[in-house]
């Protein structure tokens, strides 16, 4: 089936039936994954998915319907359904598709599709997941079980058309490995987790490397204890730093800003951090997991600095929120075929610094290196962070003993000000949000 033609045909039908504007967003994909346990296959899943969402605007009224049935009668039915729903919805001048100045030529994404991933033999996942498990067990005899070990891959295609002149398509591949071993020293259990997630098979860490690192992360937490309540320098490892980066981007969501539900709302153009802090959302990042030529409503993606050299430069918008806020869309509409667009990030990351993580550690006399934060993260309205934390204690620049059952507390704005070290080890370990090791001058660690 020619999916691009189908998208165009849907738009033409909606137009003929009286829609002022119409858009078709179509997704096709296949996914497969395996989980293994003690040298055996625990679960093997393969699935395909497809669907199309139709958005229409009729006299300032919005209608939306979707289907996973591509038979001509079913497709005609959802066009009619979207138009009928539009007739009954409340009119708003803000309803409308992106058009004119918000559209244009798509940027260069580079390659997003790896034929090696698309053509992986069915037994690759099984063989590789078993190698991950074997390597994790072999690394340390204190591994007694696994919460999960697995591998997976997927192929996705997106097609789009609209009455405003959008016509586009792209396809991409994804492949991943993960392990979550459980370690015991006879007195307690600790879990570790490690994964890699890539578009290209040749970029993926090997199974031995994933298994060994997962084990190392579990075993190093054995014997963890609480520490006294104190204010000390705190380092976040790249995975924890990535969740902090997500919290900052959440506060830069244009809708939250418009509703005054973000502490960043009044701070555009103001300095939030030192010149070594640059936070970017980049929809065109080479080989990025969220790289695409256009966003969920056909607007060309781009590189948007949220914080540039410490200064708050931009909020993130889709077309509807931008219209509401009298701003311009930043190409950050995120969606699946079965929902309306909303603001989301693409490849979001804190730019790497020049110091190695070891250098950042060496400069700390006494402090806390956080490897896991438990809880809800930062409140975007108040900026308050209070979360359970696990990690390793730092003495005289060295990681000494494991720490658990403590709470780390701070405030987003103060943390940005106190962010005094950015590592050179930028990683996108488990998705499209990346960060290097970061160090804060001082946070409250609450324990005994």
PDB file of C-alpha atoms in Angstrom, residues 246-423:
ATOM      1  CA  UNK A 246      13.985  16.338  31.857  1.00  0.00           C
ATOM      2  CA  UNK A 247      12.732  18.272  34.882  1.00  0.00           C
ATOM      3  CA  UNK A 248      14.249  21.511  33.571  1.00  0.00           C
ATOM      4  CA  UNK A 249      12.695  20.906  30.124  1.00  0.00           C
ATOM      5  CA  UNK A 250       9.342  20.188  31.804  1.00  0.00           C
ATOM      6  CA  UNK A 251       9.504  23.625  33.396  1.00  0.00           C
ATOM      7  CA  UNK A 252      10.241  25.078  29.908  1.00  0.00           C
ATOM      8  CA  UNK A 253       7.035  23.549  28.471  1.00  0.00           C
ATOM      9  CA  UNK A 254       5.231  26.422  26.711  1.00  0.00           C
ATOM     10  CA  UNK A 255       1.834  25.360  28.000  1.00  0.00           C
ATOM     11  CA  UNK A 256       2.980  25.259  31.649  1.00  0.00           C
ATOM     12  CA  UNK A 257       4.620  28.655  31.117  1.00  0.00           C
ATOM     13  CA  UNK A 258       1.443  30.118  29.565  1.00  0.00           C
ATOM     14  CA  UNK A 259      -0.641  28.840  32.475  1.00  0.00           C
ATOM     15  CA  UNK A 260       1.893  30.302  34.950  1.00  0.00           C
ATOM     16  CA  UNK A 261       2.399  26.749  36.219  1.00  0.00           C
ATOM     17  CA  UNK A 262       6.181  26.892  35.804  1.00  0.00           C
ATOM     18  CA  UNK A 263       8.734  28.678  37.933  1.00  0.00           C
ATOM     19  CA  UNK A 264      10.594  29.570  34.689  1.00  0.00           C
ATOM     20  CA  UNK A 265       7.648  31.619  33.323  1.00  0.00           C
ATOM     21  CA  UNK A 266       9.006  35.082  34.283  1.00  0.00           C
ATOM     22  CA  UNK A 267      12.682  34.288  33.644  1.00  0.00           C
ATOM     23  CA  UNK A 268      13.096  34.277  29.819  1.00  0.00           C
ATOM     24  CA  UNK A 269      16.344  36.047  28.930  1.00  0.00           C
ATOM     25  CA  UNK A 270      17.622  35.836  32.517  1.00  0.00           C
ATOM     26  CA  UNK A 271      20.788  34.093  33.672  1.00  0.00           C
ATOM     27  CA  UNK A 272      19.992  30.826  35.471  1.00  0.00           C
ATOM     28  CA  UNK A 273      23.396  29.149  35.557  1.00  0.00           C
ATOM     29  CA  UNK A 274      27.077  29.551  34.753  1.00  0.00           C
ATOM     30  CA  UNK A 275      28.307  29.888  31.169  1.00  0.00           C
ATOM     31  CA  UNK A 276      29.285  26.184  31.175  1.00  0.00           C
ATOM     32  CA  UNK A 277      25.580  25.157  31.231  1.00  0.00           C
ATOM     33  CA  UNK A 278      23.850  24.720  27.836  1.00  0.00           C
ATOM     34  CA  UNK A 279      20.654  22.678  27.542  1.00  0.00           C
ATOM     35  CA  UNK A 280      19.483  21.857  24.023  1.00  0.00           C
ATOM     36  CA  UNK A 281      16.498  20.208  22.355  1.00  0.00           C
ATOM     37  CA  UNK A 282      17.708  19.057  18.946  1.00  0.00           C
ATOM     38  CA  UNK A 283      15.291  17.334  16.559  1.00  0.00           C
ATOM     39  CA  UNK A 284      18.012  17.032  13.910  1.00  0.00           C
ATOM     40  CA  UNK A 285      20.782  15.447  15.992  1.00  0.00           C
ATOM     41  CA  UNK A 286      22.646  12.859  13.864  1.00  0.00           C
ATOM     42  CA  UNK A 287      21.530   9.301  14.762  1.00  0.00           C
ATOM     43  CA  UNK A 288      19.388  10.639  17.631  1.00  0.00           C
ATOM     44  CA  UNK A 289      16.626   8.365  18.917  1.00  0.00           C
ATOM     45  CA  UNK A 290      14.074  11.177  18.499  1.00  0.00           C
ATOM     46  CA  UNK A 291      15.516  12.689  15.313  1.00  0.00           C
ATOM     47  CA  UNK A 292      12.910  13.335  12.606  1.00  0.00           C
ATOM     48  CA  UNK A 293      12.517  15.792   9.707  1.00  0.00           C
ATOM     49  CA  UNK A 294       9.227  17.124  11.085  1.00  0.00           C
ATOM     50  CA  UNK A 295       7.278  17.093  14.346  1.00  0.00           C
ATOM     51  CA  UNK A 296       3.822  15.632  15.035  1.00  0.00           C
ATOM     52  CA  UNK A 297       2.084  18.301  12.945  1.00  0.00           C
ATOM     53  CA  UNK A 298       4.483  18.655  10.030  1.00  0.00           C
ATOM     54  CA  UNK A 299       6.563  21.578  11.347  1.00  0.00           C
ATOM     55  CA  UNK A 300      10.281  21.228  10.503  1.00  0.00           C
ATOM     56  CA  UNK A 301      12.297  20.144  13.538  1.00  0.00           C
ATOM     57  CA  UNK A 302      15.294  22.173  14.615  1.00  0.00           C
ATOM     58  CA  UNK A 303      17.919  22.741  17.292  1.00  0.00           C
ATOM     59  CA  UNK A 304      16.435  24.843  20.122  1.00  0.00           C
ATOM     60  CA  UNK A 305      18.725  25.963  22.956  1.00  0.00           C
ATOM     61  CA  UNK A 306      16.558  26.114  26.104  1.00  0.00           C
ATOM     62  CA  UNK A 307      19.450  27.378  28.229  1.00  0.00           C
ATOM     63  CA  UNK A 308      22.443  28.770  26.338  1.00  0.00           C
ATOM     64  CA  UNK A 309      25.641  29.456  28.262  1.00  0.00           C
ATOM     65  CA  UNK A 310      23.571  29.796  31.426  1.00  0.00           C
ATOM     66  CA  UNK A 311      20.853  32.107  30.010  1.00  0.00           C
ATOM     67  CA  UNK A 312      17.212  30.954  29.579  1.00  0.00           C
ATOM     68  CA  UNK A 313      16.737  31.392  25.829  1.00  0.00           C
ATOM     69  CA  UNK A 314      13.572  29.559  24.810  1.00  0.00           C
ATOM     70  CA  UNK A 315      10.446  27.701  25.846  1.00  0.00           C
ATOM     71  CA  UNK A 316       9.125  24.744  23.822  1.00  0.00           C
ATOM     72  CA  UNK A 317       5.900  25.085  21.804  1.00  0.00           C
ATOM     73  CA  UNK A 318       3.556  23.237  19.514  1.00  0.00           C
ATOM     74  CA  UNK A 319       1.369  25.250  17.103  1.00  0.00           C
ATOM     75  CA  UNK A 320      -1.730  25.507  19.333  1.00  0.00           C
ATOM     76  CA  UNK A 321       0.151  26.643  22.450  1.00  0.00           C
ATOM     77  CA  UNK A 322       2.285  29.057  20.412  1.00  0.00           C
ATOM     78  CA  UNK A 323      -0.872  30.638  18.999  1.00  0.00           C
ATOM     79  CA  UNK A 324      -2.290  30.946  22.504  1.00  0.00           C
ATOM     80  CA  UNK A 325       0.931  32.445  23.900  1.00  0.00           C
ATOM     81  CA  UNK A 326       1.520  34.704  20.846  1.00  0.00           C
ATOM     82  CA  UNK A 327       4.810  32.870  20.245  1.00  0.00           C
ATOM     83  CA  UNK A 328       6.148  30.686  17.405  1.00  0.00           C
ATOM     84  CA  UNK A 329       6.078  26.895  17.404  1.00  0.00           C
ATOM     85  CA  UNK A 330       9.527  25.389  18.026  1.00  0.00           C
ATOM     86  CA  UNK A 331       8.656  22.161  16.178  1.00  0.00           C
ATOM     87  CA  UNK A 332       8.000  20.304  19.442  1.00  0.00           C
ATOM     88  CA  UNK A 333       4.600  18.739  18.767  1.00  0.00           C
ATOM     89  CA  UNK A 334       4.717  15.148  19.943  1.00  0.00           C
ATOM     90  CA  UNK A 335       2.088  12.505  19.168  1.00  0.00           C
ATOM     91  CA  UNK A 336       1.058   9.048  18.081  1.00  0.00           C
ATOM     92  CA  UNK A 337      -1.593   8.459  15.406  1.00  0.00           C
ATOM     93  CA  UNK A 338      -4.274   7.920  18.093  1.00  0.00           C
ATOM     94  CA  UNK A 339      -3.950  11.273  19.859  1.00  0.00           C
ATOM     95  CA  UNK A 340      -3.793  15.002  19.262  1.00  0.00           C
ATOM     96  CA  UNK A 341      -0.385  16.697  19.324  1.00  0.00           C
ATOM     97  CA  UNK A 342       0.986  18.078  22.585  1.00  0.00           C
ATOM     98  CA  UNK A 343       4.336  19.587  23.560  1.00  0.00           C
ATOM     99  CA  UNK A 344       7.193  17.119  23.910  1.00  0.00           C
ATOM    100  CA  UNK A 345      10.968  17.061  23.655  1.00  0.00           C
ATOM    101  CA  UNK A 346      13.012  15.493  20.870  1.00  0.00           C
ATOM    102  CA  UNK A 347      16.710  14.767  21.560  1.00  0.00           C
ATOM    103  CA  UNK A 348      17.135  16.662  24.812  1.00  0.00           C
ATOM    104  CA  UNK A 349      20.576  16.973  26.357  1.00  0.00           C
ATOM    105  CA  UNK A 350      22.929  18.965  28.526  1.00  0.00           C
ATOM    106  CA  UNK A 351      26.036  19.744  26.484  1.00  0.00           C
ATOM    107  CA  UNK A 352      29.204  18.010  27.658  1.00  0.00           C
ATOM    108  CA  UNK A 353      31.824  19.936  29.610  1.00  0.00           C
ATOM    109  CA  UNK A 354      35.589  19.576  29.497  1.00  0.00           C
ATOM    110  CA  UNK A 355      36.349  17.778  32.779  1.00  0.00           C
ATOM    111  CA  UNK A 356      36.267  13.993  33.122  1.00  0.00           C
ATOM    112  CA  UNK A 357      33.953  12.561  35.805  1.00  0.00           C
ATOM    113  CA  UNK A 358      37.100  11.520  37.714  1.00  0.00           C
ATOM    114  CA  UNK A 359      38.283  15.149  37.809  1.00  0.00           C
ATOM    115  CA  UNK A 360      34.891  16.311  39.120  1.00  0.00           C
ATOM    116  CA  UNK A 361      35.163  13.663  41.871  1.00  0.00           C
ATOM    117  CA  UNK A 362      38.756  14.503  42.766  1.00  0.00           C
ATOM    118  CA  UNK A 363      37.764  18.074  43.593  1.00  0.00           C
ATOM    119  CA  UNK A 364      35.301  16.901  46.293  1.00  0.00           C
ATOM    120  CA  UNK A 365      36.587  16.409  49.834  1.00  0.00           C
ATOM    121  CA  UNK A 366      33.388  14.898  51.207  1.00  0.00           C
ATOM    122  CA  UNK A 367      30.182  14.420  49.199  1.00  0.00           C
ATOM    123  CA  UNK A 368      27.608  12.128  47.593  1.00  0.00           C
ATOM    124  CA  UNK A 369      27.656  10.514  44.132  1.00  0.00           C
ATOM    125  CA  UNK A 370      24.020   9.701  43.247  1.00  0.00           C
ATOM    126  CA  UNK A 371      23.338   6.684  41.017  1.00  0.00           C
ATOM    127  CA  UNK A 372      19.545   6.473  41.488  1.00  0.00           C
ATOM    128  CA  UNK A 373      16.783   8.908  42.439  1.00  0.00           C
ATOM    129  CA  UNK A 374      13.499   7.409  43.636  1.00  0.00           C
ATOM    130  CA  UNK A 375      10.299   9.398  43.418  1.00  0.00           C
ATOM    131  CA  UNK A 376       8.634  12.047  41.311  1.00  0.00           C
ATOM    132  CA  UNK A 377      11.488  14.415  40.505  1.00  0.00           C
ATOM    133  CA  UNK A 378      11.137  18.176  40.616  1.00  0.00           C
ATOM    134  CA  UNK A 379       7.849  20.032  41.029  1.00  0.00           C
ATOM    135  CA  UNK A 380       7.678  22.301  37.920  1.00  0.00           C
ATOM    136  CA  UNK A 381       5.594  24.929  39.751  1.00  0.00           C
ATOM    137  CA  UNK A 382       7.782  25.383  42.849  1.00  0.00           C
ATOM    138  CA  UNK A 383      11.006  23.801  41.629  1.00  0.00           C
ATOM    139  CA  UNK A 384      11.279  21.779  44.842  1.00  0.00           C
ATOM    140  CA  UNK A 385      13.110  18.471  44.625  1.00  0.00           C
ATOM    141  CA  UNK A 386      12.917  15.912  47.407  1.00  0.00           C
ATOM    142  CA  UNK A 387      13.633  12.340  46.423  1.00  0.00           C
ATOM    143  CA  UNK A 388      15.003   9.137  47.860  1.00  0.00           C
ATOM    144  CA  UNK A 389      18.525   8.503  46.644  1.00  0.00           C
ATOM    145  CA  UNK A 390      21.053   5.684  46.374  1.00  0.00           C
ATOM    146  CA  UNK A 391      24.699   6.054  45.501  1.00  0.00           C
ATOM    147  CA  UNK A 392      28.257   6.141  46.765  1.00  0.00           C
ATOM    148  CA  UNK A 393      29.907   8.337  49.370  1.00  0.00           C
ATOM    149  CA  UNK A 394      32.888  10.445  48.316  1.00  0.00           C
ATOM    150  CA  UNK A 395      35.873  10.961  50.658  1.00  0.00           C
ATOM    151  CA  UNK A 396      38.967  12.865  49.556  1.00  0.00           C
ATOM    152  CA  UNK A 397      38.048  12.608  45.888  1.00  0.00           C
ATOM    153  CA  UNK A 398      37.424   8.846  45.931  1.00  0.00           C
ATOM    154  CA  UNK A 399      34.247   6.751  45.895  1.00  0.00           C
ATOM    155  CA  UNK A 400      34.264   4.906  49.219  1.00  0.00           C
ATOM    156  CA  UNK A 401      31.144   3.104  50.490  1.00  0.00           C
ATOM    157  CA  UNK A 402      27.569   2.610  49.179  1.00  0.00           C
ATOM    158  CA  UNK A 403      24.729   4.737  50.551  1.00  0.00           C
ATOM    159  CA  UNK A 404      20.964   4.141  50.552  1.00  0.00           C
ATOM    160  CA  UNK A 405      17.801   5.214  52.387  1.00  0.00           C
ATOM    161  CA  UNK A 406      18.694   8.906  52.225  1.00  0.00           C
ATOM    162  CA  UNK A 407      16.844  11.839  50.714  1.00  0.00           C
ATOM    163  CA  UNK A 408      18.344  14.496  48.465  1.00  0.00           C
ATOM    164  CA  UNK A 409      16.616  17.884  48.561  1.00  0.00           C
ATOM    165  CA  UNK A 410      17.093  21.135  46.675  1.00  0.00           C
ATOM    166  CA  UNK A 411      15.369  23.691  44.462  1.00  0.00           C
ATOM    167  CA  UNK A 412      15.615  23.683  40.665  1.00  0.00           C
ATOM    168  CA  UNK A 413      16.684  27.331  40.353  1.00  0.00           C
ATOM    169  CA  UNK A 414      19.235  27.036  43.138  1.00  0.00           C
ATOM    170  CA  UNK A 415      20.518  23.761  41.671  1.00  0.00           C
ATOM    171  CA  UNK A 416      21.058  25.438  38.297  1.00  0.00           C
ATOM    172  CA  UNK A 417      22.982  28.235  40.047  1.00  0.00           C
ATOM    173  CA  UNK A 418      25.008  25.698  42.036  1.00  0.00           C
ATOM    174  CA  UNK A 419      25.749  23.467  39.044  1.00  0.00           C
ATOM    175  CA  UNK A 420      29.507  24.024  39.204  1.00  0.00           C
ATOM    176  CA  UNK A 421      30.791  21.058  37.207  1.00  0.00           C
ATOM    177  CA  UNK A 422      29.758  19.412  33.921  1.00  0.00           C
ATOM    178  CA  UNK A 423      31.527  16.232  32.836  1.00  0.00           C
TER     179      UNK A 423
END
